[in-house]
Short mmCIF file of C-alpha atoms in Angstrom, two decimals:
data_model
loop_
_atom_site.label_atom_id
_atom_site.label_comp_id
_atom_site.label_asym_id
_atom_site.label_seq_id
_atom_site.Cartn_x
_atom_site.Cartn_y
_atom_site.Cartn_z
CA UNK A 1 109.88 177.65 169.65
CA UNK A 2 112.27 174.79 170.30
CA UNK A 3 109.97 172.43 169.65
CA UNK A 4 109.15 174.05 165.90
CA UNK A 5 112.42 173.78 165.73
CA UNK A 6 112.53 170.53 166.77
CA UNK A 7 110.23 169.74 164.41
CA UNK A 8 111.54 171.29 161.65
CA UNK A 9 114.94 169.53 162.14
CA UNK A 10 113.19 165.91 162.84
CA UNK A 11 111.15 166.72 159.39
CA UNK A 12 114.59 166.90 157.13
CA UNK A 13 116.88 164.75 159.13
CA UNK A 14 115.68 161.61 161.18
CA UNK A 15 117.51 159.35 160.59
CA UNK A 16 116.47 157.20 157.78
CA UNK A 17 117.69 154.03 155.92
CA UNK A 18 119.97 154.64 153.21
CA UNK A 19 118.68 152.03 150.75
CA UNK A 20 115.55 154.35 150.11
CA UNK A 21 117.49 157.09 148.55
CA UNK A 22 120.45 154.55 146.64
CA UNK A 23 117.12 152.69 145.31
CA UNK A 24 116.02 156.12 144.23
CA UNK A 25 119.31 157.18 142.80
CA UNK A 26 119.15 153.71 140.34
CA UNK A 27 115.41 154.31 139.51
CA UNK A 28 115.53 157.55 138.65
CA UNK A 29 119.15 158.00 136.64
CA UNK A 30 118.65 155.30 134.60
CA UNK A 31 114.93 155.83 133.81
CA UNK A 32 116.18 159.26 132.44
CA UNK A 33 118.79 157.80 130.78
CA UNK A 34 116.88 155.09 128.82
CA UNK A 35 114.28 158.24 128.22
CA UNK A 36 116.66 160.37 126.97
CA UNK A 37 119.31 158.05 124.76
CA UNK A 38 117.23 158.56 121.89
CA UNK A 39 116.84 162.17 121.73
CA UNK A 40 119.80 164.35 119.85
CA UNK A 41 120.04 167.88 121.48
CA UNK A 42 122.19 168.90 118.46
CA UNK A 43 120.11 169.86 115.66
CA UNK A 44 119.46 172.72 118.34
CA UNK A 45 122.80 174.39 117.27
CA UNK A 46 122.04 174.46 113.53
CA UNK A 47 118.72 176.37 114.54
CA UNK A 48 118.80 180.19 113.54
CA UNK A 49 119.86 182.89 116.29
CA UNK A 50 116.53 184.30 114.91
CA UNK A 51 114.96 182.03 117.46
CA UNK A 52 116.98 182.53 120.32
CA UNK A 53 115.47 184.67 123.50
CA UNK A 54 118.03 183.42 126.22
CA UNK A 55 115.93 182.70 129.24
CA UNK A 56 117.27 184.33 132.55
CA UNK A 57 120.49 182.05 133.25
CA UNK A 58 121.62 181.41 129.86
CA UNK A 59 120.60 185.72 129.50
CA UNK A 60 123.06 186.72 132.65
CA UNK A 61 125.74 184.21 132.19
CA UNK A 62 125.66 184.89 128.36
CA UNK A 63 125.78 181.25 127.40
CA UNK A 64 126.30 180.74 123.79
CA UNK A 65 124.56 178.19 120.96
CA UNK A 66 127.10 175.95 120.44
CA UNK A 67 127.75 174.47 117.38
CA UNK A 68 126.01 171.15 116.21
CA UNK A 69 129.14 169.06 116.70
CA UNK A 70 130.21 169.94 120.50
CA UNK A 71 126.44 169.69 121.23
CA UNK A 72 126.59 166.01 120.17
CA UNK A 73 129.86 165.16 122.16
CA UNK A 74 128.03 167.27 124.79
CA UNK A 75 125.62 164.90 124.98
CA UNK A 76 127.16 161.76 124.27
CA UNK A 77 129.04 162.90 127.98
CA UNK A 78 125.60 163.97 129.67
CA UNK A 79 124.27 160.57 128.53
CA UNK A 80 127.09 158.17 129.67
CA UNK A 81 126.91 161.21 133.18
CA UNK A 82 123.46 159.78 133.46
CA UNK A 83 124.38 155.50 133.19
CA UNK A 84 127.41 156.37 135.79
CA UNK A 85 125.11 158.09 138.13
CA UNK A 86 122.41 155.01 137.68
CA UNK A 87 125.30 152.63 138.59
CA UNK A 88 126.85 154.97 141.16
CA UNK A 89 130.40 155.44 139.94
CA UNK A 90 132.42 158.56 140.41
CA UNK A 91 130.10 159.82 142.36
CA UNK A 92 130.49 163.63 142.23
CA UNK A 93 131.86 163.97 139.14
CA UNK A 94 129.36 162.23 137.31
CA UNK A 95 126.24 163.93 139.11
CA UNK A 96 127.86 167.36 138.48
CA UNK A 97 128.23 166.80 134.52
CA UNK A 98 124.46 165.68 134.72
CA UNK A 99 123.86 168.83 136.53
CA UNK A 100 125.54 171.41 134.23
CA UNK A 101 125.83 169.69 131.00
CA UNK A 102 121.85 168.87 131.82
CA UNK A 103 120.99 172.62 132.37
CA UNK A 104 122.79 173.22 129.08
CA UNK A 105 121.40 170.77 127.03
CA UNK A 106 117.93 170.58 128.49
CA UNK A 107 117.89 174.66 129.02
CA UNK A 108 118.96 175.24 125.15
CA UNK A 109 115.25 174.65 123.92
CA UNK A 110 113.76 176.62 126.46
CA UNK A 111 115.54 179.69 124.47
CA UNK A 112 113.86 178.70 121.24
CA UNK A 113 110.53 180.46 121.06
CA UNK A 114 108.42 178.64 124.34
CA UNK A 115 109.93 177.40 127.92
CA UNK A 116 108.04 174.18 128.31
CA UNK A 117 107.02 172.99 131.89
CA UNK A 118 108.04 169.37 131.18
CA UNK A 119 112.10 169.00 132.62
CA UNK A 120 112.22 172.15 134.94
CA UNK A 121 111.59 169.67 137.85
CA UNK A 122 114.72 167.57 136.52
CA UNK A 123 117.04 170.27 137.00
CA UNK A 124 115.99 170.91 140.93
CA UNK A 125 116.01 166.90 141.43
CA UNK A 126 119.93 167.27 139.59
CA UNK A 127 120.68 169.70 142.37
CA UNK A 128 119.57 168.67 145.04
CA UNK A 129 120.81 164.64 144.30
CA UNK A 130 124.45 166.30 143.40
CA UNK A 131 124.87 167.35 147.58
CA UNK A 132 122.99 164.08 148.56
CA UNK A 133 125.05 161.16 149.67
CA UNK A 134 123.19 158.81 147.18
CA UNK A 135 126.09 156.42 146.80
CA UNK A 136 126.62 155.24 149.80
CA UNK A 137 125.25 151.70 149.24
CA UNK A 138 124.14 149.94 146.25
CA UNK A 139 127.05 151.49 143.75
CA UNK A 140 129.95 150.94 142.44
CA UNK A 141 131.48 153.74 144.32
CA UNK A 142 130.72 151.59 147.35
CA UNK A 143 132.09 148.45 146.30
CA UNK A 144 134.77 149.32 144.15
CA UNK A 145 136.83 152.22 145.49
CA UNK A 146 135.29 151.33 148.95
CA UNK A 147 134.09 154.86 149.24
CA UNK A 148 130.58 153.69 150.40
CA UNK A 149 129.40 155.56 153.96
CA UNK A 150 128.15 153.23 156.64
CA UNK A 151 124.29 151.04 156.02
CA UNK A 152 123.24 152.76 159.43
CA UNK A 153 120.43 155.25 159.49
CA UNK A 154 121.12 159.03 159.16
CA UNK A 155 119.79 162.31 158.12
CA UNK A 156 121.75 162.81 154.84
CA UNK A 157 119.39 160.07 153.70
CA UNK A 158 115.98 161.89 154.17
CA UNK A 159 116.45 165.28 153.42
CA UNK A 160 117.00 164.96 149.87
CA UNK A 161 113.99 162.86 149.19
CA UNK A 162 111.64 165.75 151.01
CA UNK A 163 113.80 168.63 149.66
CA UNK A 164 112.18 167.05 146.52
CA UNK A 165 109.21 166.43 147.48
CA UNK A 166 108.95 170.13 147.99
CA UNK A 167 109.69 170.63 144.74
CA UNK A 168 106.68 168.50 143.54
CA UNK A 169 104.92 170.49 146.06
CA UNK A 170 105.90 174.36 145.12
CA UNK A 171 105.24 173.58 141.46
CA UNK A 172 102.00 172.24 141.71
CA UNK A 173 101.31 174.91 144.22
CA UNK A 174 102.45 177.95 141.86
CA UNK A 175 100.37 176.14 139.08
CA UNK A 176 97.50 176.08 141.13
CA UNK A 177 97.84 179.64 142.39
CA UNK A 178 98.40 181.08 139.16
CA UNK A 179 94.97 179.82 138.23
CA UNK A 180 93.31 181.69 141.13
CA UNK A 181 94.87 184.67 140.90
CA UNK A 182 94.40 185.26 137.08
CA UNK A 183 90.94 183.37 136.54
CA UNK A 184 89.49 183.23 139.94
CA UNK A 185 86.79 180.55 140.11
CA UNK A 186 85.91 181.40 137.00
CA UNK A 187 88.34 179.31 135.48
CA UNK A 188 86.15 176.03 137.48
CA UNK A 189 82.74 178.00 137.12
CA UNK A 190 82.69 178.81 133.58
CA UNK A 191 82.77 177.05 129.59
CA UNK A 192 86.59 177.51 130.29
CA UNK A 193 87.46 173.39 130.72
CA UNK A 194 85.00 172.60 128.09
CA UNK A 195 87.42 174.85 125.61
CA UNK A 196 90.59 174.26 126.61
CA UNK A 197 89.11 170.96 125.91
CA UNK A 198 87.83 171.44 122.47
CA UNK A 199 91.17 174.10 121.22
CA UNK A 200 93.22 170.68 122.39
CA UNK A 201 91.42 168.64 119.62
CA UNK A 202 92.78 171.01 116.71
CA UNK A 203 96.31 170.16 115.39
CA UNK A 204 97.61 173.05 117.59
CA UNK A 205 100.29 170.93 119.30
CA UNK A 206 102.01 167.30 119.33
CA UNK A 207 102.05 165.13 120.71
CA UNK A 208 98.14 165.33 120.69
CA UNK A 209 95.10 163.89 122.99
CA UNK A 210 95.18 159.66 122.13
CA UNK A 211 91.99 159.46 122.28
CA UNK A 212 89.05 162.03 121.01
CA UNK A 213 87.21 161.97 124.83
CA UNK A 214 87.77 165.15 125.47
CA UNK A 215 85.08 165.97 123.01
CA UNK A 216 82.21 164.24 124.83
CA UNK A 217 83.82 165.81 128.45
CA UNK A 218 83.81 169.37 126.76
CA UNK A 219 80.11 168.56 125.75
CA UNK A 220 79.32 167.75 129.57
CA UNK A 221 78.92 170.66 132.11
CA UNK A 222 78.16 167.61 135.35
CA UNK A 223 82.06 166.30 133.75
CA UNK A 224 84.08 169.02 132.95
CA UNK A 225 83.66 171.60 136.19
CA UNK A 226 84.17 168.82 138.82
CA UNK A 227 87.07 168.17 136.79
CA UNK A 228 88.58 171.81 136.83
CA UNK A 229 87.54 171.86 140.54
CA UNK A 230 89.25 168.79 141.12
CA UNK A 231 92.78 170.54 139.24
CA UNK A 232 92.73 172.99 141.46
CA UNK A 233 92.20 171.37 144.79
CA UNK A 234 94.92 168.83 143.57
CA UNK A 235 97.49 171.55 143.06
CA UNK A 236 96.34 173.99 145.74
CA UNK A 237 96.24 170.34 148.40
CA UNK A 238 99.42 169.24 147.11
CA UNK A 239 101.47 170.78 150.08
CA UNK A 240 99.78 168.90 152.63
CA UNK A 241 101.06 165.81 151.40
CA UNK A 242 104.63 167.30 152.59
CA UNK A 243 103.21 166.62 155.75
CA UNK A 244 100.47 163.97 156.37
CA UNK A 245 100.77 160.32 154.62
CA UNK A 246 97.16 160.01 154.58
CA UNK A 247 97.07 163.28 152.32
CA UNK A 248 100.06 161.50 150.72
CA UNK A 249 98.05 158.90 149.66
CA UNK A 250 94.89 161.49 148.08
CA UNK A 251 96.88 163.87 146.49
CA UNK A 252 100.59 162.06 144.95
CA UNK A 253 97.97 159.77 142.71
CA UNK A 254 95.44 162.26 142.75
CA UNK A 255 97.61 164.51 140.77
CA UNK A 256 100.00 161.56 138.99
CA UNK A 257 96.80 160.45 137.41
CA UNK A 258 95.87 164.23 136.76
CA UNK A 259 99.47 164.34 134.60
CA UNK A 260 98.06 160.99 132.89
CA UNK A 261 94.68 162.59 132.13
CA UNK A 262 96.21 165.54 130.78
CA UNK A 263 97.91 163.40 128.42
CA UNK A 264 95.16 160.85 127.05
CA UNK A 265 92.61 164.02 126.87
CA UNK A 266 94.28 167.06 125.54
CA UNK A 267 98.34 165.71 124.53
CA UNK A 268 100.82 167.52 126.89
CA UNK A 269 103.17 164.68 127.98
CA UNK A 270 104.51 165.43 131.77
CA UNK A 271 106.42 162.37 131.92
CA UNK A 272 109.68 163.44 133.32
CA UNK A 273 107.10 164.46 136.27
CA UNK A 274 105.66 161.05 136.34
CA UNK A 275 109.03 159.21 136.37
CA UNK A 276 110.06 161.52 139.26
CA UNK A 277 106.95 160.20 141.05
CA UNK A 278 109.20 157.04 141.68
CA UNK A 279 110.43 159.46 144.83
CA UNK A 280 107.26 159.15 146.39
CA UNK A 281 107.42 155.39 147.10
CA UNK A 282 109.45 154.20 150.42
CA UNK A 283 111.30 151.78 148.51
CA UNK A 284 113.24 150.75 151.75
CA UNK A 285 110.19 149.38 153.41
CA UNK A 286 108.37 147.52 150.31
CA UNK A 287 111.82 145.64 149.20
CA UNK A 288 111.74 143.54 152.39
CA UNK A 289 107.99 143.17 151.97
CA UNK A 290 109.45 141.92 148.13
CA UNK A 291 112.25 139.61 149.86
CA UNK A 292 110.03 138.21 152.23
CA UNK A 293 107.73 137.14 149.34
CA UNK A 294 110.30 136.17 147.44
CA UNK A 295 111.99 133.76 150.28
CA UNK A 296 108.53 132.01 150.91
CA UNK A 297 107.73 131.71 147.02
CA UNK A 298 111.20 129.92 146.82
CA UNK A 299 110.61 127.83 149.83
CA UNK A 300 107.14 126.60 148.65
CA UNK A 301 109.24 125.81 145.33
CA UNK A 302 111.49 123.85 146.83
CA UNK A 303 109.67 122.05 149.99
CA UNK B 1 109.11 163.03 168.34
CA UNK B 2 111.76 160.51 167.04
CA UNK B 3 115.03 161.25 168.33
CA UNK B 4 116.86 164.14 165.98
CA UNK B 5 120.41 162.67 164.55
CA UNK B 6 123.26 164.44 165.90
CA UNK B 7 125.90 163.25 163.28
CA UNK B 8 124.41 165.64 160.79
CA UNK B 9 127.36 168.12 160.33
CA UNK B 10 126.15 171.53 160.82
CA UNK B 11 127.72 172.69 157.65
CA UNK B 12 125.59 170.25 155.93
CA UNK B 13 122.21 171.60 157.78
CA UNK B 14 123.08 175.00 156.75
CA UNK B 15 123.91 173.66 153.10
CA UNK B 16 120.19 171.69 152.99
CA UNK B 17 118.38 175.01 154.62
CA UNK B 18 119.55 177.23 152.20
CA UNK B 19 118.94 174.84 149.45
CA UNK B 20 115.41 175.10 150.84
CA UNK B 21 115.78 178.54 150.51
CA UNK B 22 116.85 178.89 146.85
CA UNK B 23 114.11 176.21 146.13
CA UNK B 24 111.23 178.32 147.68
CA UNK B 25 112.33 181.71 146.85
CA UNK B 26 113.10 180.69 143.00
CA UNK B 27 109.55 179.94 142.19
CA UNK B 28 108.35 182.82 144.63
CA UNK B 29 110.22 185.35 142.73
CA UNK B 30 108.74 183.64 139.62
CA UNK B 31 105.50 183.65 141.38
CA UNK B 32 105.48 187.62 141.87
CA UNK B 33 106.81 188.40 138.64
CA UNK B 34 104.86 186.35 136.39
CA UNK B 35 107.99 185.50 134.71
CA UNK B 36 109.74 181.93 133.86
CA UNK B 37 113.20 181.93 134.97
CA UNK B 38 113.61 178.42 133.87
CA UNK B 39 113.64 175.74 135.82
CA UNK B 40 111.84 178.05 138.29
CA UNK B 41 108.53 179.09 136.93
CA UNK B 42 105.16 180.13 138.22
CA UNK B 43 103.61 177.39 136.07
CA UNK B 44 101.23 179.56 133.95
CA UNK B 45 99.87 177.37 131.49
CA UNK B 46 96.19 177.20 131.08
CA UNK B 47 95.70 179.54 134.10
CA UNK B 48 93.93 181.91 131.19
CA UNK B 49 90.46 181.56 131.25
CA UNK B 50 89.73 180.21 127.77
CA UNK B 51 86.12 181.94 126.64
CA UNK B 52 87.01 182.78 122.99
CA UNK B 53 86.00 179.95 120.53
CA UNK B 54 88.97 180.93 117.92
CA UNK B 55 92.13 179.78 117.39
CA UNK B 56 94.94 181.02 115.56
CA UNK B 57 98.25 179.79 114.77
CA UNK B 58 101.25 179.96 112.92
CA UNK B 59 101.86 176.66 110.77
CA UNK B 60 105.03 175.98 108.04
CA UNK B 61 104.20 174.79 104.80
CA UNK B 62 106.96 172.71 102.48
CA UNK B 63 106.97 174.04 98.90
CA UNK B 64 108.37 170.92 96.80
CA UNK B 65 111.63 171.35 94.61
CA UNK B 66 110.30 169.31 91.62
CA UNK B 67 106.05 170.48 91.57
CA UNK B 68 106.01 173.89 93.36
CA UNK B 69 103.59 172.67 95.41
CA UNK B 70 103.16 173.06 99.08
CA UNK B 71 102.09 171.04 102.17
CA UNK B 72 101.82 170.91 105.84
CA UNK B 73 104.93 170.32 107.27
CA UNK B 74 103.69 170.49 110.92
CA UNK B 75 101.54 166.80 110.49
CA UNK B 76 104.97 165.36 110.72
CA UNK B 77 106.63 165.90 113.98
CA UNK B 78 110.18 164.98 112.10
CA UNK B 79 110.12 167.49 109.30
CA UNK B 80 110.28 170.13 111.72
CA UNK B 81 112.83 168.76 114.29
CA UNK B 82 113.92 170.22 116.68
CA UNK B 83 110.97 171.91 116.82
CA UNK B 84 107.60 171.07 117.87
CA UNK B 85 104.07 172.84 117.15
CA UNK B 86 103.56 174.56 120.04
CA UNK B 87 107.51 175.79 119.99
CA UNK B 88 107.95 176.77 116.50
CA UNK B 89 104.33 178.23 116.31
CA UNK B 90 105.09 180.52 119.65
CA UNK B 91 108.88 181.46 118.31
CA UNK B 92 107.57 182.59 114.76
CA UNK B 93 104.94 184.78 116.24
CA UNK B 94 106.98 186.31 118.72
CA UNK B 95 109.48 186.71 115.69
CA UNK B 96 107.05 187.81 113.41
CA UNK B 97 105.47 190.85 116.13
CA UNK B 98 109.07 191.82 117.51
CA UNK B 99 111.53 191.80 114.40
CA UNK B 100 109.79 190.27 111.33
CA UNK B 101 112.83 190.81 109.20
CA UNK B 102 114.21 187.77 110.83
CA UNK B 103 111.63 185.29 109.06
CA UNK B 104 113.46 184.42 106.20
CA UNK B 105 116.95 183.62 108.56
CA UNK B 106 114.17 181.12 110.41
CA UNK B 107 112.69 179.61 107.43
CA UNK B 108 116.04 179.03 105.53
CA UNK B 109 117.62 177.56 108.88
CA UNK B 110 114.42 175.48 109.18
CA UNK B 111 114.69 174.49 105.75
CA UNK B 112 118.50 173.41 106.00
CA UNK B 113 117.83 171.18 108.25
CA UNK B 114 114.94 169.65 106.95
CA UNK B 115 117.71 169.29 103.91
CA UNK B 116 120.17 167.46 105.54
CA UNK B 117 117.95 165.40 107.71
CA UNK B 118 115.97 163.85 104.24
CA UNK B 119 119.21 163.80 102.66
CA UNK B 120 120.61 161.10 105.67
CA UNK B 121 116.78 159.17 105.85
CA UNK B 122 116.04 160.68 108.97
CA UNK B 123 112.80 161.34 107.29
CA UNK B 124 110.81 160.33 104.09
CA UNK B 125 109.83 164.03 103.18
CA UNK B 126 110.09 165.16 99.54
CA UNK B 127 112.99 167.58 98.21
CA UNK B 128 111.77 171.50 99.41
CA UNK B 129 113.33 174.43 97.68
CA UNK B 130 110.93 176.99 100.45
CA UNK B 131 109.01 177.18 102.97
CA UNK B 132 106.00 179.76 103.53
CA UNK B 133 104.46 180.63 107.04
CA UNK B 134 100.45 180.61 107.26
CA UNK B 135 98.32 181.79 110.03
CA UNK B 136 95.52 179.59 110.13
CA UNK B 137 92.41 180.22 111.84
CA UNK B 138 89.58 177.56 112.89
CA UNK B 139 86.43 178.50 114.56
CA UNK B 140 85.77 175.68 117.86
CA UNK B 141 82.71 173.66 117.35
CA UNK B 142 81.29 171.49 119.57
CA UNK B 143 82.32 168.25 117.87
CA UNK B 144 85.62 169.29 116.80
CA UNK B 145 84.46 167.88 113.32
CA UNK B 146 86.42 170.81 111.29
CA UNK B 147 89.94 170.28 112.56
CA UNK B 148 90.84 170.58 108.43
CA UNK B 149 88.51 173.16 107.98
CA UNK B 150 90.54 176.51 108.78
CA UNK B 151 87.95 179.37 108.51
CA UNK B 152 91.13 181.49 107.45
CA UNK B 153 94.50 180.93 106.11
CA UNK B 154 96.97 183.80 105.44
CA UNK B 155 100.53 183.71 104.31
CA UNK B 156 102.54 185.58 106.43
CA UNK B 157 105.84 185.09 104.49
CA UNK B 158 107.88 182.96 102.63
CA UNK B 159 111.53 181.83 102.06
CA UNK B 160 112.48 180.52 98.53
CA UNK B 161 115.97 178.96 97.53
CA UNK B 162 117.63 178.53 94.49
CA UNK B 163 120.26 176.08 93.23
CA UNK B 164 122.60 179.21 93.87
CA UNK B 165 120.95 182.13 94.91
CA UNK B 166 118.37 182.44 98.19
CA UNK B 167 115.67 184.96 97.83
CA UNK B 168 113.69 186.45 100.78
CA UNK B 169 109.70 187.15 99.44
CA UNK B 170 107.33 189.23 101.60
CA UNK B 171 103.80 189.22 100.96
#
């Protein structure tokens, strides 16, 4: 028992550089910035209230549409929350108006008529980054205002990175499971990839497949069922890469280039999920790897 | 076994284990219920098995101002901003089976903005005066070679404006 517990503790804690997590922090704010500065959330609040079916939060906390004009300020704050949390300034204020500003203004859409599985992840990763100490190093918090923590390992510098790897994890776990329990193996067995294949070729949905493949898969039984078989045993095998870095190595890519299938053969684009992949990679221990490189490249220069 | 910090507070541990909690149970509760409660979910899409070779869908048409005549508004992902296909197709038909009185609010919303976004050259659309929903059918063949080749296309309503009045036409 106390070595479960043991265990369990070592799993989210160990002490771990805190580079990994600042690099992350950098990566993954400003990727989502530069992905979202071109998108305007406010044509949302000149949509009818015939379309709106609040989801369960914006349902029990009886969130409003706001009007086109504080949607745009809204996210002209949520934007510039985004480039301070890249940079690392203000720490906690900034993170938690990318948090709540970010449920509003990503959540509003999901209350139009379909909740889309694209930026559900983004809100978790939000969270769980807004109680991490990401700013400890590599921001301005840290050199400016001198708030930075010490460059020693610690546990507040792992646990956020699994907490969302388990994320990754219970998603592609519930998508995996909902498969089996409403299709069975049926759903690897049968004509059913070879359709879903096919429906994706009509203009049912944009962005659409880039390519017109999925038409020769869909005519291929020896292509399309190892394909649904290897869906599922990507999604139902994601978990074990929580735990083993061997089954890291199968089933992060395995399912990253899954997300990339998906969207060169039938159009759904996943790629706030791909971005977040950038979690995945121990940043800490290929940057020396890059320094060391980069020392002997500039020593052969200048021999 | 690596060596277990001690400097984590034990406030914090609590803080990160019931963050595990609330991370696991969201998407179990989701899980058992079958139910999005966004951003927890039990990621349903395409668990369906798809056997039937028919697909139906709800798509917007533009009826021009100056000719009367319609067209597709949906082969131009920014004539029906903020929408996309798969959102406005799915929130019309839920409209349309729960309270289909609200149509014409949806078109003339739809069509207000499609307005005022040609009107500032967010797009190169003609002038609309309405806007009619179809459900269009196509029969799946193997080569996909019919993709403009609905075997069915039904108006489900439409939304007309005039220069000062709006009228509201069900078929």
């Amino acid at each position: 028992m106390n070595t479960l517990r043991e265990r369990w503790m070592s799993y989210w804690f160990q002490p771990e550089s805190p580079y990994n997590l600042a690099i992350c922090r950098i990566l993954f704010y400003g990727a989502f910035f530069l992905y979202y500065a071109p998108v305007d959330f406010s044509e949302w609040g000149a949509v009818s209230e015939a379309f709106y079916t609040p989801s369960f939060l914006f349902a029990v906390l009886n969130i409003p549409v706001l009007p086109p004009a504080v949607i745009a300020a809204m996210q002209i704050v949520w934007k510039l929350s985004l480039l301070l949390c890249c940079v690392g300034l203000f720490g906690p204020i900034s993170k938690f108006s990318v948090l709540v500003l970010g449920y509003y203004l990503l959540g509003l859409p999901q209350n139009m008529g379909k909740i889309h599985h694209f930026d559900g992840l983004l809100i978790l990763i939000f969270g769980i980054l807004l109680f991490a100490r990401t700013n400890d190093v590599l921001s301005a918090d840290a050199k400016l205002l001198r708030r930075g923590g010490s460059s020693e390992p610690h546990g507040e510098y792992r646990w956020p990175i699994r907490m969302i790897w388990l994320s990754f994890a219970i998603i592609f776990l519930s998508s995996g499971l909902s498969k089996l329990m409403t299709s069975g193996l049926e759903w690897i067995g049968s004509e059913n990839m070879s359709i879903i294949l096919l429906k994706q070729q009509y203009p049912t949905s944009d962005p659409g497949p880039i390519v017109d493949w999925g038409i020769w898969v869909a005519g291929s039984p020896w292509l399309y069922m190892p394909l649904a078989a290897i869906t599922l045993f990507l999604e139902l095998g994601y978990p074990l890469a929580l735990f083993n870095k061997y089954f890291r190595w199968i089933f992060v890519p395995g399912m990253f280039m899954a997300q990339v299938g998906i969207r060169i053969l039938m159009g759904p684009a996943f790629y706030p999920f791909l971005i977040a992949n950038l979690f995945w990679i121990p940043w800490h221990r290929l940057l020396p790897q890059l320094q060391k490189r980069a020392s002997r490249g500039n020593r052969y220069a200048f021999d | 076994m690596a060596k277990v910090t001690t400097e984590m507070l034990s406030w914090r541990v609590v803080l990160v284990q019931l963050g595990v909690f609330i991370l696991v149970m969201g998407h179990v509760v989701s899980f058992v219920r079958q139910r999005d409660h966004w951003p927890f979910s039990s990621y349903p899409m395409y668990s369906q098995v798809e056997l039937d070779t028919n697909i139906t869908r709800y798509r917007v048409y533009g009826v021009q101002a100056s000719t009367g005549t319609e067209f597709d508004l949906m082969t131009e992902p920014a004539y029906i901003t903020p929408f996309d296909m798969t959102r406005l197709n799915s929130g019309l038909r839920y409209m349309e089976s729960r309270d289909p009185d609200k149509l014409g609010d949806a078109l003339d919303s739809l069509l207000s903005i499609y307005e005022r976004r040609r009107l500032d050259g967010e797009h190169s659309g003609p002038p609309l005066n309405g806007m009619r929903i179809y459900s269009v059918e196509w029969e799946v063949q193997p080569t996909a070679g019919n993709t403009n080749q609905p075997i069915r296309q039904e108006l489900v309503h439409e939304f007309t404006r005039d220069i000062s009045t709006v009228e509201r036409n069900s078929p």
